[in-house]
Coordinates of C-alpha atoms in Angstrom, one line a residue:
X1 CA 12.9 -24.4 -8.6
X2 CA 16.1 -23.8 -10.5
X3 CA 14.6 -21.2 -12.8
X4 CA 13.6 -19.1 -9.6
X5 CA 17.2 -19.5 -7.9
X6 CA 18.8 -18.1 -10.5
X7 CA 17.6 -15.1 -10.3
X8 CA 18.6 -12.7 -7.4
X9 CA 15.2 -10.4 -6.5
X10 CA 16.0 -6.7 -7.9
X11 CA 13.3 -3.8 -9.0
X12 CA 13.0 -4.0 -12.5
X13 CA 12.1 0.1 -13.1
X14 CA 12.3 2.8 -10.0
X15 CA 8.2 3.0 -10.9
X16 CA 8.1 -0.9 -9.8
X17 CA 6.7 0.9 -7.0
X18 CA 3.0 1.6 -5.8
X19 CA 1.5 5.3 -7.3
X20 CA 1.3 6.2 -3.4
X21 CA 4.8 6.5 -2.6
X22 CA 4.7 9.0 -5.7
X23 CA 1.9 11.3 -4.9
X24 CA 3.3 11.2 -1.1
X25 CA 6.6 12.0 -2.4
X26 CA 5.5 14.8 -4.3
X27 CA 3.1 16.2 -1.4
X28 CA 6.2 15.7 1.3
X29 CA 8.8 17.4 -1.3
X30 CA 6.2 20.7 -1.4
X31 CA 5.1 20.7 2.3
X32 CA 7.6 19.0 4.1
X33 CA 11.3 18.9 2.2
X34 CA 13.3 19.4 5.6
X35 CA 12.0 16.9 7.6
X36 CA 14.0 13.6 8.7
X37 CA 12.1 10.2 9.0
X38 CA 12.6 6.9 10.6
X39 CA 11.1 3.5 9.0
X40 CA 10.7 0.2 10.6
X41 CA 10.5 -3.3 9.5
X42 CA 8.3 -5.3 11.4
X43 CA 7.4 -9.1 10.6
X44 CA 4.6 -9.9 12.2
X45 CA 4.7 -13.8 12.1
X46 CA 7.3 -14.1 14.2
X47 CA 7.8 -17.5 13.8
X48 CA 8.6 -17.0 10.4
X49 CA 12.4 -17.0 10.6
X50 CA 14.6 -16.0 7.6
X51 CA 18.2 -17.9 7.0
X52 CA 21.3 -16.2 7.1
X53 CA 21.7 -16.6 3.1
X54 CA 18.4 -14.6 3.0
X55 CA 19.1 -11.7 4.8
X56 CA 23.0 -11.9 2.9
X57 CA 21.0 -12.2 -0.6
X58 CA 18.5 -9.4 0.8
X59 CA 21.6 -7.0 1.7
X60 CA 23.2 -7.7 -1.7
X61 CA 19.9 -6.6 -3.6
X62 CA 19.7 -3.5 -1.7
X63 CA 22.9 -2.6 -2.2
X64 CA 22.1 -2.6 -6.0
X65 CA 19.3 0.4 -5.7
X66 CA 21.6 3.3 -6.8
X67 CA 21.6 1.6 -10.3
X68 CA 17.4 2.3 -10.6
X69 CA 16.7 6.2 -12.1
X70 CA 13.5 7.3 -14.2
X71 CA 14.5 7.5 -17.6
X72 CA 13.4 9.6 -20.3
X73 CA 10.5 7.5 -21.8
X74 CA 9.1 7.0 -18.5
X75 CA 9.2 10.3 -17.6
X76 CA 7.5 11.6 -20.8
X77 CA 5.1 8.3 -19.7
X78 CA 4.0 10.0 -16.4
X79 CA 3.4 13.5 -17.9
X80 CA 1.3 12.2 -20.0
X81 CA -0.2 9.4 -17.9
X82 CA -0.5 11.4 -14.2
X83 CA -0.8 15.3 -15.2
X84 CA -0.9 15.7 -11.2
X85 CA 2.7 15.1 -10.5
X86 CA 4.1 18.5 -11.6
X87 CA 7.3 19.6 -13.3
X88 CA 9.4 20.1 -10.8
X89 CA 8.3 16.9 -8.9
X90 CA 9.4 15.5 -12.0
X91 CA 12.4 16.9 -12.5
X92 CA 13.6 16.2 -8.5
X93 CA 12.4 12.6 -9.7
X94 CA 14.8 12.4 -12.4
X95 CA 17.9 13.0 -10.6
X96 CA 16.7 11.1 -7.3
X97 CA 18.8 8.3 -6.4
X98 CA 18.3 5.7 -3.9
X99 CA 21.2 5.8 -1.4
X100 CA 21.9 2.5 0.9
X101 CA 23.7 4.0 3.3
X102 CA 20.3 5.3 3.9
X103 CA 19.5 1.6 5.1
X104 CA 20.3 -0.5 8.3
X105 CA 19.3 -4.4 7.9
X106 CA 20.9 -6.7 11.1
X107 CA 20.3 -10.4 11.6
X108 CA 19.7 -11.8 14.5
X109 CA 20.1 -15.4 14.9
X110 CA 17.2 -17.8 16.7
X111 CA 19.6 -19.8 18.1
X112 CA 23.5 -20.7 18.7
X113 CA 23.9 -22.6 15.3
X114 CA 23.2 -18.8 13.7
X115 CA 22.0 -20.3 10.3
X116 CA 18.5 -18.4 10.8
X117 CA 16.8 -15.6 12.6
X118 CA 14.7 -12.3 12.5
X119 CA 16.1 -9.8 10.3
X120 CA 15.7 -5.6 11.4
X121 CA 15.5 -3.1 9.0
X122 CA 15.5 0.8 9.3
X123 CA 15.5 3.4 6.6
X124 CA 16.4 7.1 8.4
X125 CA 16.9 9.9 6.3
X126 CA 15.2 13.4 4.8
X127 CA 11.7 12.1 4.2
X128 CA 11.3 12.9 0.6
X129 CA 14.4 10.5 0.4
X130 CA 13.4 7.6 2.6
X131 CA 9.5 7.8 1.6
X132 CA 10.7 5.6 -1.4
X133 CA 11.9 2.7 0.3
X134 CA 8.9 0.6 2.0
X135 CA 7.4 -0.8 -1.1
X136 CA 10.7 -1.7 -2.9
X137 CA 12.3 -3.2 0.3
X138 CA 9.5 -5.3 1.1
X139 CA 8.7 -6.8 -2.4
X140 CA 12.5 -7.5 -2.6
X141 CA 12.6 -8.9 0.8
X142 CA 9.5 -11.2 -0.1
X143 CA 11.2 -12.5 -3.2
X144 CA 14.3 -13.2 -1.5
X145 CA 12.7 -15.6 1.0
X146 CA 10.7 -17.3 -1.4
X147 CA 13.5 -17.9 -3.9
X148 CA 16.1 -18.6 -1.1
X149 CA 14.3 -20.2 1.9
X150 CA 10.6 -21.5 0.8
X151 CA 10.8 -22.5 -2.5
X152 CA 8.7 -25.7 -2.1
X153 CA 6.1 -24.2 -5.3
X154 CA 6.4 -23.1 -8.7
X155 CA 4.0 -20.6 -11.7
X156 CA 2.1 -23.2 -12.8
X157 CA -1.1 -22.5 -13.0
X158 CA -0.7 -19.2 -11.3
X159 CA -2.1 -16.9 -14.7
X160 CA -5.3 -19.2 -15.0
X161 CA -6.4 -18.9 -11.1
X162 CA -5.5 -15.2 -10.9
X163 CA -7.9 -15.1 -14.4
X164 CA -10.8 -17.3 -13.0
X165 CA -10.7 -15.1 -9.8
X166 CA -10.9 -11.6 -11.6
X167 CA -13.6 -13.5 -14.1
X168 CA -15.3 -14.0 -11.1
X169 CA -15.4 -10.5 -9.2
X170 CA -15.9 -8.9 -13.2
X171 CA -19.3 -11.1 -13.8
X172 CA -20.3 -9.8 -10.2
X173 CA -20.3 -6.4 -11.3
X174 CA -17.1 -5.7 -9.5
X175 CA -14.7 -2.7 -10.2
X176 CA -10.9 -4.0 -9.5
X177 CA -7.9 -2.6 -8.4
X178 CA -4.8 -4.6 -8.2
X179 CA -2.3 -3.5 -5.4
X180 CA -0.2 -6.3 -4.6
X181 CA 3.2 -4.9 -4.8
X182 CA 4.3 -4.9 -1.4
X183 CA 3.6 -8.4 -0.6
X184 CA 3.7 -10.2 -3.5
X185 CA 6.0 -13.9 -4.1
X186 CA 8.1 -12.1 -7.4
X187 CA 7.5 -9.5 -9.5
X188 CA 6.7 -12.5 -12.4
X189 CA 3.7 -13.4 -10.1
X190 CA 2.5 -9.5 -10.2
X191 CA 3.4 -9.3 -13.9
X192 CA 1.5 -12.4 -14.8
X193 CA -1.4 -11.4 -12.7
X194 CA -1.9 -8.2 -14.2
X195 CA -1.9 -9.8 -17.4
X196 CA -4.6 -11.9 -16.3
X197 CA -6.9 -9.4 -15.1
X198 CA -6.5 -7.8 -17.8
X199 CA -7.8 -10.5 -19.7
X200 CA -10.3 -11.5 -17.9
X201 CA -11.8 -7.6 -17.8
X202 CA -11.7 -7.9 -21.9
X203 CA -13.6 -11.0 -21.9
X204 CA -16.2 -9.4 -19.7
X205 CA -18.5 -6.8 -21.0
X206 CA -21.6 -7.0 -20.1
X207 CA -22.2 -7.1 -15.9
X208 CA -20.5 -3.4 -15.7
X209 CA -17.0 -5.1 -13.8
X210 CA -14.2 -3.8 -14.9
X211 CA -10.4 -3.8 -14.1
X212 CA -9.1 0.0 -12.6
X213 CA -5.8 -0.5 -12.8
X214 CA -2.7 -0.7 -11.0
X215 CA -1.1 -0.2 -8.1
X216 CA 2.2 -1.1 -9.8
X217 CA 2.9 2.1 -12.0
X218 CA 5.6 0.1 -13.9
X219 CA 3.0 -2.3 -14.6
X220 CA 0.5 -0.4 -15.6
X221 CA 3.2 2.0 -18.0
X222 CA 4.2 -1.8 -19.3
X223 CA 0.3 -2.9 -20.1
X224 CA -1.5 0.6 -21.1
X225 CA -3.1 0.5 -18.1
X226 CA -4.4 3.0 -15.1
X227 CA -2.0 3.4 -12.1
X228 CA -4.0 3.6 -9.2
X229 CA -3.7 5.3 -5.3
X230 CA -3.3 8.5 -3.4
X231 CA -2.6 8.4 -0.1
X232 CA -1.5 6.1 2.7
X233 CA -1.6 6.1 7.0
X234 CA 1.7 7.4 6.9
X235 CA 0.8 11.2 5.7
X236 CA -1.9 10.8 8.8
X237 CA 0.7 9.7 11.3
X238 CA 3.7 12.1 10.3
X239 CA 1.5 15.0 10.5
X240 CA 0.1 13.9 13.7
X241 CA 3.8 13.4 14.9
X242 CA 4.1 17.1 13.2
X243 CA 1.5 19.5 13.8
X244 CA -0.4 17.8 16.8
X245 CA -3.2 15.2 17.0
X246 CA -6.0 18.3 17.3
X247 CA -8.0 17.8 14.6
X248 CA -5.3 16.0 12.6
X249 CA -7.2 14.4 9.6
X250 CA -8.9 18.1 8.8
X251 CA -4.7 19.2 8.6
X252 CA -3.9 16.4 7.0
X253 CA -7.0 16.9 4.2
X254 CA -6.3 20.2 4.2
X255 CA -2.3 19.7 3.3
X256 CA -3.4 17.2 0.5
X257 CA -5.9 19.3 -0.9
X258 CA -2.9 22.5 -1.3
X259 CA -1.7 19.6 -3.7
X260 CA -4.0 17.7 -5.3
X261 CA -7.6 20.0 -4.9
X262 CA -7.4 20.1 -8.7
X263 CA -7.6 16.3 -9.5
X264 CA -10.4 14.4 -8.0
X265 CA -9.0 11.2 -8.5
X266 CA -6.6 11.6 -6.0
X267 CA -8.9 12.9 -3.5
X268 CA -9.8 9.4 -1.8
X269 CA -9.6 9.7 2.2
X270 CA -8.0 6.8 4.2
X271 CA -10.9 7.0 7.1
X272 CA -8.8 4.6 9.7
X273 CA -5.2 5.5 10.9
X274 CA -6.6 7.2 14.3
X275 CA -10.0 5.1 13.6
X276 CA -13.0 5.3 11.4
X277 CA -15.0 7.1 14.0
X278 CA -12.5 9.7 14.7
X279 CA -12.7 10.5 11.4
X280 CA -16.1 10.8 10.7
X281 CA -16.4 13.0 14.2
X282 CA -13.7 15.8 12.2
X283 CA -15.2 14.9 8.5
X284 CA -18.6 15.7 9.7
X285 CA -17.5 19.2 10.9
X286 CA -16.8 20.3 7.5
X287 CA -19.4 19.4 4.5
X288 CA -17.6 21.6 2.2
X289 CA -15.0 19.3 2.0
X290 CA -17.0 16.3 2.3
X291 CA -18.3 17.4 -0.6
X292 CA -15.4 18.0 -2.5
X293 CA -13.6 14.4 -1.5
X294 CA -14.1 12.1 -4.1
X295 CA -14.5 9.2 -1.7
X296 CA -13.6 7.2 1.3
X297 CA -11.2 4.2 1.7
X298 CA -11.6 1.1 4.2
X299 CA -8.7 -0.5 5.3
X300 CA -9.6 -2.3 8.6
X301 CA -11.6 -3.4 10.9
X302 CA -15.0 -4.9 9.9
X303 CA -15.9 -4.1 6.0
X304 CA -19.8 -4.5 6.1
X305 CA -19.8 -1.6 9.2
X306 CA -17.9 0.9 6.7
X307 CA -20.7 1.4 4.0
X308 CA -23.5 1.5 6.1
X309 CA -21.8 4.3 8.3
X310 CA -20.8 6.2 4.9
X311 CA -24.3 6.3 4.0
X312 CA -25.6 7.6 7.6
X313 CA -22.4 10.5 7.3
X314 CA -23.4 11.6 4.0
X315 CA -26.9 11.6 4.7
X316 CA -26.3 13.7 7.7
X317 CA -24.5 16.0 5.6
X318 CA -27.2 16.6 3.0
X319 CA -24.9 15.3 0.4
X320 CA -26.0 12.6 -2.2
X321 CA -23.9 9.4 -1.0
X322 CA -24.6 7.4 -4.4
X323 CA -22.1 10.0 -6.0
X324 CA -19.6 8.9 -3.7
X325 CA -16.7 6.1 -4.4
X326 CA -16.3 3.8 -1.4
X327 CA -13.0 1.6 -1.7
X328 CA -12.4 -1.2 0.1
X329 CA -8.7 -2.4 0.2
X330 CA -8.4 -4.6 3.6
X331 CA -7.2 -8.5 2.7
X332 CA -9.6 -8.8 0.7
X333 CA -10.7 -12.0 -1.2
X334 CA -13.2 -13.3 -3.8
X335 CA -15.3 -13.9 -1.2
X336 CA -15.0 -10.8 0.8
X337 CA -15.6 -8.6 -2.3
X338 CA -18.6 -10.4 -2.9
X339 CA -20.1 -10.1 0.6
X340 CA -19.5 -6.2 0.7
X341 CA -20.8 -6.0 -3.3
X342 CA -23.7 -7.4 -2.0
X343 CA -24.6 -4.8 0.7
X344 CA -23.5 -2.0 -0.9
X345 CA -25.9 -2.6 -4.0
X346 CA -28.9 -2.8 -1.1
X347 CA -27.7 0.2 0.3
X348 CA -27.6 2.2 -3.3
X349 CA -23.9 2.6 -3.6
X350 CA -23.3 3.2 -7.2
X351 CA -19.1 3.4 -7.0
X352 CA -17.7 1.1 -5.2
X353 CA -14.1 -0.2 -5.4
X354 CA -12.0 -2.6 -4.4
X355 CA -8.1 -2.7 -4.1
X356 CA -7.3 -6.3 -4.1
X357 CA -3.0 -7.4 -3.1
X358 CA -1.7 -10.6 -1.5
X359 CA -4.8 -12.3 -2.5
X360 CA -3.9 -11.8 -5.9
X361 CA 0.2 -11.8 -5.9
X362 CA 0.9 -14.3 -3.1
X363 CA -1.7 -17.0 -3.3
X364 CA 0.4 -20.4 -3.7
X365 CA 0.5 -24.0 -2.3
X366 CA 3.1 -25.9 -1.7
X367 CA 4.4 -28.6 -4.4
X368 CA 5.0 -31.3 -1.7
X369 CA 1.7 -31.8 -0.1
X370 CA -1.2 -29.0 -1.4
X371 CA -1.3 -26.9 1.8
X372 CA -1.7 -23.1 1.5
X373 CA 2.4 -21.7 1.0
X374 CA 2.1 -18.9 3.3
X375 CA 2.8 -15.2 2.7
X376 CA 4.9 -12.6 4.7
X377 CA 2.7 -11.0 6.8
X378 CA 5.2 -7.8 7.1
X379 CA 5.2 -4.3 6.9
X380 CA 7.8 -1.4 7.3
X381 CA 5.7 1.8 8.9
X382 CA 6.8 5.4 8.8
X383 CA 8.2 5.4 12.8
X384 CA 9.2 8.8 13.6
X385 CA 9.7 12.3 11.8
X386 CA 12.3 14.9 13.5
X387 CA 12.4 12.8 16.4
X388 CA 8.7 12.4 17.3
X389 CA 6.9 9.0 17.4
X390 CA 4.4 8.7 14.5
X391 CA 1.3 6.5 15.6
X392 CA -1.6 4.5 14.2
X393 CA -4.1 3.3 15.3
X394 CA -6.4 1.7 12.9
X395 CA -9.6 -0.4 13.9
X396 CA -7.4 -3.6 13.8
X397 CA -5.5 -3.9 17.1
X398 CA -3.4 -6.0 15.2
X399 CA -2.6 -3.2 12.6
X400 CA -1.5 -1.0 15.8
X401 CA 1.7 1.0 15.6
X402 CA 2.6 1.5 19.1
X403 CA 5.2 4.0 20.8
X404 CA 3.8 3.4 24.5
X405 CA 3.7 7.1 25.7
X406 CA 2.5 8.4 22.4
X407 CA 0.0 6.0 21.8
X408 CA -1.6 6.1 25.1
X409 CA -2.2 10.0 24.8
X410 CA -3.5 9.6 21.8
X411 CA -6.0 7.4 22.8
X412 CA -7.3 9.4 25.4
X413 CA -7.5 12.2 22.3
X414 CA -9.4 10.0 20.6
X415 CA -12.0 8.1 23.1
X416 CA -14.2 6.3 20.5
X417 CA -10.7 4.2 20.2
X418 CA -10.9 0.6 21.9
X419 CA -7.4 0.5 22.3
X420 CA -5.9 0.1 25.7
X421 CA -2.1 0.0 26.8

């Protein structure tokens, strides 16, 4: 492992990042430029501990950000590439800088001998500032721990099974995003897989599969290929936090739309952050903008519920649901793809999607005995704006981000919501 210790985890480009964070970023800079924001790091294996040398290594790399700035091929790249982000968005881009102060990372030892622990993270700052940080700061805090503390595995092998799976999913008809930045063990692993997906869509021409793009816009500016996203649960919950929970995903629609109504690519709802069913009950109140949403995106709870209820809401709506994209983007694996595939072809869904991540860049064994080499299973969540507790959610208990009092009205708001405090 000598060839992966040797190299301290760093972003390569500031667009080693997911599309996302830029279409938020332009959206928060043009609705919301004043507003401060909280973030918070939450590893949710706890008994994943990290070693001191991590969270030093971690620190280090962090410290290193002010060095990444857009540069003048990749800016002409974007105009050209994503006509939505606008000149001035592009111009605030240029000069952006990352700033560490920005940045609070603490480690707190396990146990007396203080040689490993839980690490803490907060990012607080303006929002169109801080909005920048979750993807970078976990994919460098991922690397980290797998090139300092589990490094029991190696590449080999890694381009052919991430090949043979998107080979798989193509010859099934299957239309593939890749969106493993966040989680993934390096960036090689997500620049290798890319590459492989890529090949594996070439060799495939005949079953209508095909790969999207990325998630990864540095990737996809590196390989001629599509960046790919729009929107995320934290737009939901800071507007929440913002303007009230009444009606919420209509504001939040509504906000996007002032920004994006003119590409249609970027109009893909996230249905879940106050759950699925609260957002059909404000979606179905409006079929103007059903109509003028591209599509719906599925990001918990159970997968082969979400189509069948799309079809019922369009239905309702007198709108023709085989127009529609439906994207799927919740852990999915080869398996999982294939199941919902499946369905939705009996139900008549012509566009469906799926955005495929630690499946793809974090699926390793270990060298020493086979077993499955875990993943993180972390996540740094947008926590508060101005002061006010942002909330999800989701249809995943386990997905919940909970601020006791907050949540709990909420809840009661939103009564088609199992969860209980």
């Amino acid at each position: 492992m000598a060839d992966i210790l040797e190299n301290k985890a760093f972003p390569s480009s500031i667009l080693d990042t997911d599309l996302y964070k830029l279409t938020m970023q332009q959206a928060v800079l043009q609705h919301f430029p004043n507003v401060h924001a909280v973030y918070h790091f939450t590893n949710r294996t706890r008994t994943t501990s990290f070693s001191r040398q991590c969270v030093d290594n971690f620190q280090e790399s962090v410290s290193r950000f002010t060095n990444l700035a857009l540069t003048e091929s990749e800016r002409t790249w974007l105009e050209s590439t994503c006509p939505y982000l606008s000149k001035d968005y592009l111009d605030y881009l240029s000069a952006f800088r990352f700033n560490p102060d920005q940045v609070s990372i603490t480690f707190i030892p396990d146990s007396e001998n203080n040689m490993s622990g839980q690490i803490e993270i907060e990012a607080s700052g303006p929002w169109v500032e801080t909005i920048l940080w979750e993807v970078p700061l976990m994919a460098t805090l991922s690397e980290t721990y797998f090139q300092t503390d589990d490094t029991d595995w190696n590449y080999e092998g890694q381009e052919e099974l991430a090949f043979d799976k998107g080979k798989t999913l193509f010859e099934a008809g299957c239309s593939v995003s890749e969106f493993g930045t966040r989680r993934r063990r390096s960036f090689q692993t997500q620049d290798l897989v890319v590459r492989a997906l890529i090949r594996a869509a070439k060799e495939n021409t005949n079953t209508g599969g095909r790969l999207n793009g990325t998630s990864n816009v540095h990737l996809a500016r590196k390989y001629g290929s599509t960046p790919i996203g729009t929107i995320a649960h934290e737009w939901f919950m800071a507007i929440g936090a913002l303007k009230g929970y009444e009606n919420v995903n209509e504001l939040a629609l509504q906000c996007w739309e002032e920004v994006y109504a003119k590409t249609p690519t970027t109009l893909i709802a996230l249905t879940d952050t106050f759950s699925t069913e609260a957002f059909f009950k404000e979606f179905m109140q409006d079929p103007g903008r059903a109509q003028k949403w591209t599509g719906l995106r599925q990001d918990s709870g159970d997968p082969l519920v979400f189509a069948p209820r799309v079809k019922e809401a369009y239905q309702a709506l007198g709108i023709n649901y085989r127009e529609k994209l439906v994207v799927y983007s919740d852990a999915l694996n080869v398996n999982k793809v294939l199941a919902i595939q499946k369905q939705c072809k009996e139900l008549g869904f012509e566009r469906v999607g799926y955005g495929i991540g630690t499946f793809l860049t974090n699926d390793f064994r270990r060298l020493s005995s086979g077993e499955k080499s875990k993943a993180l299973n972390i996540v740094i969540k947008i926590q508060s704006v101005d002061g006010r507790p942002c909330v999800k959610l989701s249809d995943d208990p386990t997905k919940v981000t909970r601020e006791t009092k907050t949540l709990s009205s909420t809840s009661r708001r939103y009564s088609s919501c199992s969860i209980v405090t």
